[in-house]
Amino acid sequence: MNFKLNPWACGPVAALAVALAVVGCGGGGGGSSSGTVAPTSSVYSGPITGFGSVIVNGVRFDTVGANTVDDDGNPVRLEDLRLGMMVTVGGDADDATSRGTATQLSLTHGTEGLITSINTGAGTLVLLGQTVTTNASTIYEGVATLADLVVGDPIEVYGVLQSDNTLLATLIEKKSGLLGVRLVGRMSALDTTAKTFVVGGLTVDYNTAGVTGTLGDGKRVKVKASAGPVAGVLTATSVKVNEGAANGENVAANSYLKLKGIAETAPVNGLLKVSGTPVDVSAARFEGGSSIAAGQFIKVKGIWDGSVLKATKVQVGADDNDRNELYGAVSSLTTDGTTTTIVVHDVTVSVTADTVFEHGNIGLLAVGSYVEIKGHVVDGVLVATKVELKTGSDATGHDFEDHGLVADFVSVSSFKVNGVPVDATNAIFEHGKSAADLANGVYVEIKGALNAGGVFVATKIEVKGHPPV
């Protein structure tokens, strides 16, 4: 999948910039924001682990109607999002029920450029002087595995910046071409006379760049360039320093904050940084372990006091405890007699004899079936450990979100999205749109549930317009 930016996808960018509380996180690094999250808001920062809404840090956020942009202020559609992309979500959330409603969602782009070396045995590659590490949970787009990439391929890497300035990839996306170059990491060796600094193993020349923020060794920066490095030097067109909570972005004091990242050091008097965010764990309850070591994946949640996240809970080894979840309708199905492969929300899922079924069995899976899937990414493939068939149930909690182009339009009560019949008679239309805006070829994001007749009864619809010609 090649990431698409669509200027028609959301409402006015200016309005989004004001509404967005925070943007950016993880190894995708940085972003831009013009405001802060209002106190008592909830902010969740980390990789996307599921869809059917968008799932971040174990919470399933309804996103239809939310303001969605990337860290350059460009609008983003749900279909642009993929597992492993780094996002920051602001809105209302309840950890007890693992459900939330997003008012804003920001995608943070990763490091983008041409591969200069690959070590498949070690599971690493080098991109713009930065070492990228992979593990069994790394997801791939455009290729199946790391071994399918070659030196010179254009890629974008989303992930978590580690204490040694390497990047642990949550998603590696092969691009069809390279429109620009982006480098995210921590700077060192700042020379204000020569106007250079180093990120990873690459020297950055910022003589002709626009600089936002105050440069300094150890700070997290996002560097853009119009071309790749020459003789080990990247000539920047812009440099942005990212400091603050949620891995570099502004969050108002007294906001609830939950993030996933890498412990840069072991705590000293209860204090450490987690992927750049200052955290105090002295009063936190620990799960999954009683101590934190440098380089460990952890999840922390608590209250951001304006300078430090006062953690109430720490989950150690968060990468091992995460699971992927999908809620939605099956859009395709194939089988070879041993493994059944289905697609839900553009995610390919492997269903085997080891998959546990609830309310049905593998023989009942079909295109259009509404399913709840839990599983883990193993070597780039989402392997289902549990599948629950929910077709025919419109009970509370069985709702999900979908997106796509309107087809076979007859009326507001009769059209299709991704081949599934939709009835939007009683739906709420977001952002001033109405049923009059529905037509064949219009891109929509919808929330609702399938009824006993297999019709998706929409409760919310966001009309985002026609795709660009």
XYZ file of C-alpha atoms in Angstrom:
469
model
C 0.000 0.000 0.000
C 1.325 3.393 -0.931
C 0.281 6.055 1.550
C -2.104 8.534 -0.026
C -2.767 12.095 1.017
C -6.086 13.466 -0.128
C -6.817 17.174 0.108
C -10.549 16.443 -0.138
C -10.572 13.878 2.642
C -11.494 15.963 5.693
C -12.747 19.364 6.694
C -10.667 22.530 6.470
C -7.097 21.984 7.551
C -7.079 25.250 9.454
C -9.964 24.053 11.597
C -8.194 20.772 12.197
C -5.029 22.518 13.294
C -6.942 24.372 15.967
C -8.866 21.306 17.082
C -5.907 18.955 17.258
C -4.542 18.625 20.728
C -1.434 16.643 19.964
C 0.109 14.954 17.012
C 2.907 12.460 16.694
C 4.616 9.739 18.675
C 7.042 6.894 18.515
C 9.806 6.432 16.010
C 7.724 8.160 13.396
C 8.742 11.075 15.535
C 7.434 14.539 15.836
C 4.640 16.353 14.226
C 2.971 19.679 14.476
C 0.270 21.077 16.682
C -1.096 24.506 17.243
C -2.872 23.852 20.523
C -2.905 21.604 23.541
C -5.258 19.001 24.865
C -7.729 20.516 27.290
C -7.295 19.370 30.893
C -9.200 16.169 31.723
C -8.838 15.013 28.118
C -7.443 11.563 27.379
C -4.463 11.187 25.068
C -3.276 7.807 23.749
C -0.019 7.516 21.858
C 1.450 4.454 20.137
C 1.210 2.119 17.143
C -2.125 1.068 15.671
C -2.801 -2.539 16.727
C -6.265 -3.023 15.261
C -9.240 -1.725 13.317
C -12.999 -1.659 13.401
C -12.549 1.692 14.719
C -8.858 2.327 15.459
C -7.198 0.486 18.338
C -4.309 2.138 20.194
C -2.824 0.983 23.495
C -5.638 -1.503 23.990
C -8.483 0.998 23.515
C -10.863 0.780 20.562
C -11.600 4.339 19.450
C -14.602 5.268 17.330
C -13.165 7.656 14.756
C -16.037 8.467 12.378
C -16.481 12.229 12.680
C -13.082 12.805 14.296
C -10.599 15.289 12.872
C -7.870 13.199 11.253
C -4.621 14.646 9.901
C -0.961 13.766 9.594
C 1.956 15.605 11.170
C 2.143 17.988 8.210
C -1.501 19.019 8.582
C -2.681 16.981 5.595
C -6.050 15.233 5.944
C -6.052 11.458 6.419
C -8.728 8.884 5.644
C -9.327 5.659 7.549
C -8.251 3.684 4.501
C -4.859 5.413 4.661
C -4.162 3.863 8.063
C -2.389 0.538 8.523
C -1.350 -1.678 11.411
C 1.896 -0.445 12.934
C 1.466 3.201 11.959
C 2.172 5.584 14.805
C -0.734 7.761 15.918
C -1.806 10.006 18.747
C -5.487 10.016 19.638
C -7.302 12.575 21.771
C -10.849 12.231 23.078
C -12.827 10.295 25.658
C -11.731 6.799 26.678
C -12.431 4.198 29.345
C -9.688 1.675 30.066
C -12.183 -0.495 31.976
C -14.276 -1.114 28.855
C -11.444 -0.565 26.351
C -13.710 1.747 24.335
C -13.285 5.378 23.414
C -14.497 8.131 21.117
C -11.837 10.099 19.287
C -12.247 13.801 18.637
C -8.886 13.994 16.898
C -6.410 11.505 15.492
C -2.995 12.352 14.132
C -0.771 10.111 12.060
C 2.951 10.623 12.562
C 5.058 9.778 9.544
C 8.243 7.789 9.929
C 11.726 8.033 8.475
C 11.568 7.884 4.676
C 14.345 7.402 2.160
C 16.381 4.826 0.246
C 17.827 1.711 1.874
C 21.629 1.805 1.947
C 22.285 -1.645 3.441
C 20.397 -4.738 4.645
C 21.390 -7.565 6.989
C 18.592 -10.125 6.795
C 20.381 -12.452 9.199
C 20.429 -9.779 11.890
C 17.005 -8.450 10.887
C 18.319 -4.918 10.330
C 18.690 -2.335 7.616
C 20.207 1.135 7.370
C 18.073 4.066 6.255
C 19.487 7.619 6.138
C 22.316 6.621 8.451
C 19.883 5.190 10.993
C 19.861 1.516 11.929
C 16.385 -0.010 11.748
C 15.772 -3.197 13.718
C 12.906 -5.630 13.170
C 11.267 -8.428 15.114
C 8.509 -11.001 14.580
C 5.871 -8.304 15.180
C 7.110 -5.970 12.443
C 4.493 -5.513 9.726
C 5.321 -5.085 6.039
C 3.442 -3.289 3.260
C 4.393 -3.693 -0.377
C 6.603 -6.689 0.433
C 6.057 -9.827 2.493
C 9.286 -9.882 4.512
C 12.557 -8.067 5.084
C 14.206 -10.484 2.658
C 12.083 -9.067 -0.184
C 13.702 -5.646 0.146
C 16.912 -4.659 -1.649
C 19.407 -1.830 -1.338
C 18.034 1.264 -3.065
C 14.383 0.510 -2.356
C 12.368 3.545 -1.211
C 10.710 2.819 2.125
C 9.008 4.510 5.043
C 9.590 3.096 8.514
C 7.222 3.632 11.421
C 8.354 2.573 14.848
C 9.755 3.384 18.248
C 12.976 5.319 18.709
C 15.262 3.449 21.087
C 17.797 4.736 23.572
C 20.739 4.096 21.205
C 19.006 6.125 18.442
C 18.126 3.001 16.477
C 14.558 2.531 15.333
C 12.526 -0.570 16.206
C 10.154 -0.909 13.255
C 6.466 -1.531 13.775
C 5.768 -1.080 10.046
C 8.026 -1.035 7.000
C 6.256 0.213 3.884
C 7.852 -0.084 0.460
C 6.965 2.961 -1.621
C 6.437 3.100 -5.369
C 8.700 6.134 -5.514
C 10.325 8.767 -3.347
C 8.782 12.238 -3.309
C 10.899 13.548 -0.462
C 13.227 12.564 2.358
C 12.396 12.575 6.061
C 14.684 11.705 8.978
C 13.532 11.380 12.582
C 15.910 10.890 15.488
C 17.980 12.495 18.209
C 20.619 15.004 17.294
C 24.214 15.141 18.504
C 27.463 16.912 17.667
C 25.730 20.259 17.085
C 28.049 22.773 15.403
C 26.351 26.172 15.338
C 29.203 27.696 13.320
C 29.142 25.165 10.500
C 25.384 24.707 11.042
C 25.545 20.941 11.135
C 24.559 18.166 13.516
C 24.433 14.375 13.435
C 21.483 11.975 13.582
C 22.533 8.348 13.787
C 25.406 8.046 11.352
C 24.358 10.921 9.110
C 25.493 14.548 9.145
C 22.723 17.093 8.623
C 23.525 20.482 7.064
C 20.907 23.059 8.081
C 22.511 26.169 6.545
C 19.561 26.750 4.202
C 16.859 25.112 6.286
C 13.986 26.647 8.136
C 14.424 25.735 11.817
C 11.533 25.464 14.276
C 12.519 25.252 17.943
C 15.885 25.465 19.664
C 18.517 22.988 18.525
C 20.520 21.097 21.123
C 22.312 17.790 21.556
C 20.005 14.995 22.634
C 16.884 16.679 21.304
C 14.465 14.895 19.048
C 14.216 16.371 15.556
C 12.351 15.837 12.314
C 14.468 16.708 9.297
C 13.118 17.102 5.771
C 15.152 17.262 2.589
C 14.388 17.411 -1.114
C 17.042 14.830 -1.978
C 19.008 12.065 -0.324
C 22.412 12.493 1.313
C 25.561 13.142 -0.712
C 28.879 11.906 0.664
C 27.273 11.292 4.053
C 25.704 14.750 4.332
C 21.963 15.449 4.175
C 21.080 19.012 3.140
C 17.957 19.884 5.093
C 15.120 22.060 3.845
C 13.472 22.137 7.278
C 14.298 21.051 10.818
C 11.756 20.830 13.603
C 12.645 20.220 17.238
C 10.055 18.113 19.043
C 9.959 18.356 22.816
C 7.215 17.658 25.314
C 4.833 14.833 26.157
C 3.567 12.095 23.845
C 7.046 11.762 22.375
C 7.546 15.361 21.441
C 4.131 17.008 21.369
C 2.211 19.398 23.589
C -0.259 18.058 26.122
C -1.942 20.352 28.638
C -1.217 19.873 32.315
C -3.635 17.551 34.147
C -4.415 15.562 31.002
C -4.644 11.789 31.228
C -1.849 10.324 29.106
C -1.152 6.730 28.081
C 1.806 5.925 25.882
C 3.900 3.025 24.680
C 7.620 3.318 24.177
C 11.157 2.313 25.081
C 12.736 2.950 28.472
C 15.855 4.961 27.706
C 17.429 4.148 31.077
C 16.558 2.364 34.280
C 14.730 4.704 36.692
C 16.868 6.890 38.931
C 14.916 7.959 42.008
C 11.823 6.901 40.080
C 12.582 9.095 37.057
C 13.340 8.040 33.486
C 12.443 8.886 29.916
C 10.201 6.700 27.768
C 10.933 7.393 24.095
C 11.708 10.978 25.044
C 8.858 11.582 27.493
C 9.862 12.288 31.137
C 8.122 9.789 33.440
C 7.962 9.410 37.226
C 7.204 5.783 38.163
C 7.857 6.120 41.902
C 4.158 5.783 42.790
C 3.117 3.476 39.951
C 1.677 -0.025 40.126
C 3.717 -2.485 38.048
C 2.423 -5.303 35.862
C 4.458 -7.858 33.941
C 7.538 -7.195 36.070
C 8.682 -5.273 39.111
C 11.516 -3.291 37.559
C 12.471 -1.461 34.382
C 15.691 -1.908 32.458
C 17.082 0.294 29.698
C 15.798 -0.776 26.297
C 12.603 -2.407 27.561
C 9.250 -1.841 25.892
C 6.793 -0.458 28.427
C 3.353 1.097 28.582
C 2.759 3.856 31.093
C -0.356 5.739 32.036
C -1.081 8.547 34.434
C -1.420 12.324 34.609
C 0.813 14.703 32.683
C 1.612 17.560 35.090
C 3.046 19.813 32.393
C 6.602 18.502 32.555
C 6.488 14.905 33.797
C 4.074 11.999 33.360
C 3.135 10.935 36.890
C 2.581 7.253 36.211
C -0.119 5.345 38.063
C 0.493 2.099 36.171
C 3.449 0.612 34.306
C 3.160 -2.445 32.089
C 6.582 -3.963 31.500
C 7.245 -5.864 28.278
C 4.327 -4.227 26.510
C 5.400 -5.520 23.101
C 4.912 -9.126 24.191
C 1.555 -8.463 25.841
C -0.070 -6.597 22.963
C -2.519 -8.349 20.709
C -4.013 -7.314 17.439
C -7.767 -6.957 17.085
C -10.101 -6.533 14.129
C -13.840 -5.834 14.131
C -15.591 -5.799 10.786
C -16.950 -7.607 7.774
C -14.957 -10.156 5.776
C -14.264 -8.634 2.349
C -12.548 -11.654 0.762
C -11.888 -15.308 1.561
C -9.672 -18.000 0.068
C -8.623 -21.428 1.346
C -6.065 -24.050 0.398
C -7.556 -26.782 2.554
C -5.190 -26.116 5.450
C -5.290 -22.363 5.957
C -8.164 -19.994 5.324
C -7.101 -16.473 4.421
C -9.553 -13.644 4.960
C -9.325 -9.877 4.629
C -10.933 -7.517 7.164
C -10.325 -3.754 6.944
C -7.590 -4.357 4.342
C -5.726 -6.611 6.791
C -4.918 -10.136 5.621
C -5.574 -12.721 8.336
C -4.507 -16.365 8.507
C -7.093 -18.697 10.085
C -5.914 -22.238 10.865
C -7.002 -25.362 12.727
C -5.466 -23.829 15.864
C -7.796 -20.807 15.730
C -10.474 -20.918 18.438
C -14.004 -20.114 17.239
C -16.904 -18.711 19.225
C -20.500 -18.730 17.968
C -19.635 -20.660 14.850
C -16.841 -22.455 13.062
C -14.455 -21.976 10.181
C -16.983 -23.451 7.765
C -19.388 -20.587 8.451
C -16.903 -17.884 7.481
C -18.000 -16.110 4.311
C -17.648 -12.805 2.535
C -19.857 -10.370 4.434
C -19.558 -12.192 7.779
C -19.109 -9.784 10.672
C -16.275 -11.056 12.843
C -14.243 -10.130 15.895
C -10.666 -11.354 15.514
C -7.868 -11.492 18.025
C -4.364 -12.572 17.147
C -0.703 -11.686 16.807
C 1.540 -10.629 13.974
C 4.044 -13.416 13.341
C 6.739 -12.733 10.745
C 4.617 -10.070 9.091
C 1.369 -12.099 9.008
C -1.628 -11.600 11.313
C -2.368 -15.070 12.664
C -5.808 -15.350 14.292
C -5.895 -17.014 17.687
C -9.628 -16.369 18.172
C -12.502 -15.621 15.806
C -15.988 -14.740 17.018
C -18.784 -14.666 14.448
C -21.167 -11.806 15.166
C -23.187 -11.675 11.963
C -26.848 -10.990 12.659
C -26.210 -9.268 15.977
C -26.840 -5.559 16.383
C -26.425 -5.515 20.154
C -24.530 -2.718 21.861
C -20.820 -3.391 21.656
C -21.094 -5.259 18.376
C -20.848 -2.115 16.304
C -17.909 -1.440 14.031
C -16.633 1.078 11.522
C -16.038 0.661 7.812
C -14.998 2.871 4.929
C -15.084 2.869 1.165
C -16.870 4.153 -1.936
C -20.635 4.208 -2.214
C -21.937 1.803 -4.875
C -25.354 0.658 -6.152
C -26.885 3.804 -4.689
C -30.701 3.853 -4.745
C -31.522 5.937 -1.674
C -30.258 6.717 1.813
C -31.764 3.398 2.893
C -30.285 1.348 0.060
C -26.676 1.445 -1.106
C -23.505 -0.587 -0.663
C -20.049 -0.053 0.770
C -17.476 -2.762 0.051
C -20.285 -4.962 -1.240
C -22.270 -4.811 2.016
C -25.838 -3.365 1.893
C -26.187 -0.201 4.002
C -29.256 1.470 5.478
C -28.486 5.004 6.711
C -32.067 6.118 7.278
C -31.488 7.025 10.924
C -27.777 7.842 10.733
C -26.226 11.047 12.009
C -24.257 12.817 9.263
C -21.040 14.451 10.456
C -19.540 17.881 9.636
C -22.653 19.433 8.113
C -23.199 16.755 5.485
C -26.536 15.089 4.782
C -28.127 12.243 2.868
C -28.163 14.546 -0.163
C -24.368 14.186 -0.345
C -24.541 10.426 -0.913
C -23.961 9.201 -4.467
C -22.091 6.481 -6.301
C -18.324 6.978 -6.035
C -18.461 9.123 -2.881
C -15.998 8.078 -0.181
C -17.638 7.536 3.224
C -16.688 6.385 6.680
C -19.544 4.677 8.501
C -20.318 3.339 11.960
C -23.048 0.846 12.804
C -23.843 -2.869 13.026
C -25.138 -5.673 10.840
C -28.735 -6.704 11.453
C -30.133 -10.225 11.174
C -30.657 -9.719 7.453
C -27.022 -8.852 6.798
C -27.709 -5.135 6.272
C -25.300 -2.659 7.833
C -27.506 -0.278 9.825
C -25.492 2.924 10.032
C -25.634 5.134 13.110
C -23.000 7.638 11.898
C -21.757 8.639 8.460
C -18.931 10.932 7.490
C -19.006 11.926 3.822
C -15.525 12.863 2.679
C -16.140 13.508 -0.994
C -15.100 12.109 -4.317
C -11.609 10.749 -4.845
C -9.264 12.992 -6.807
C -9.209 12.497 -10.576
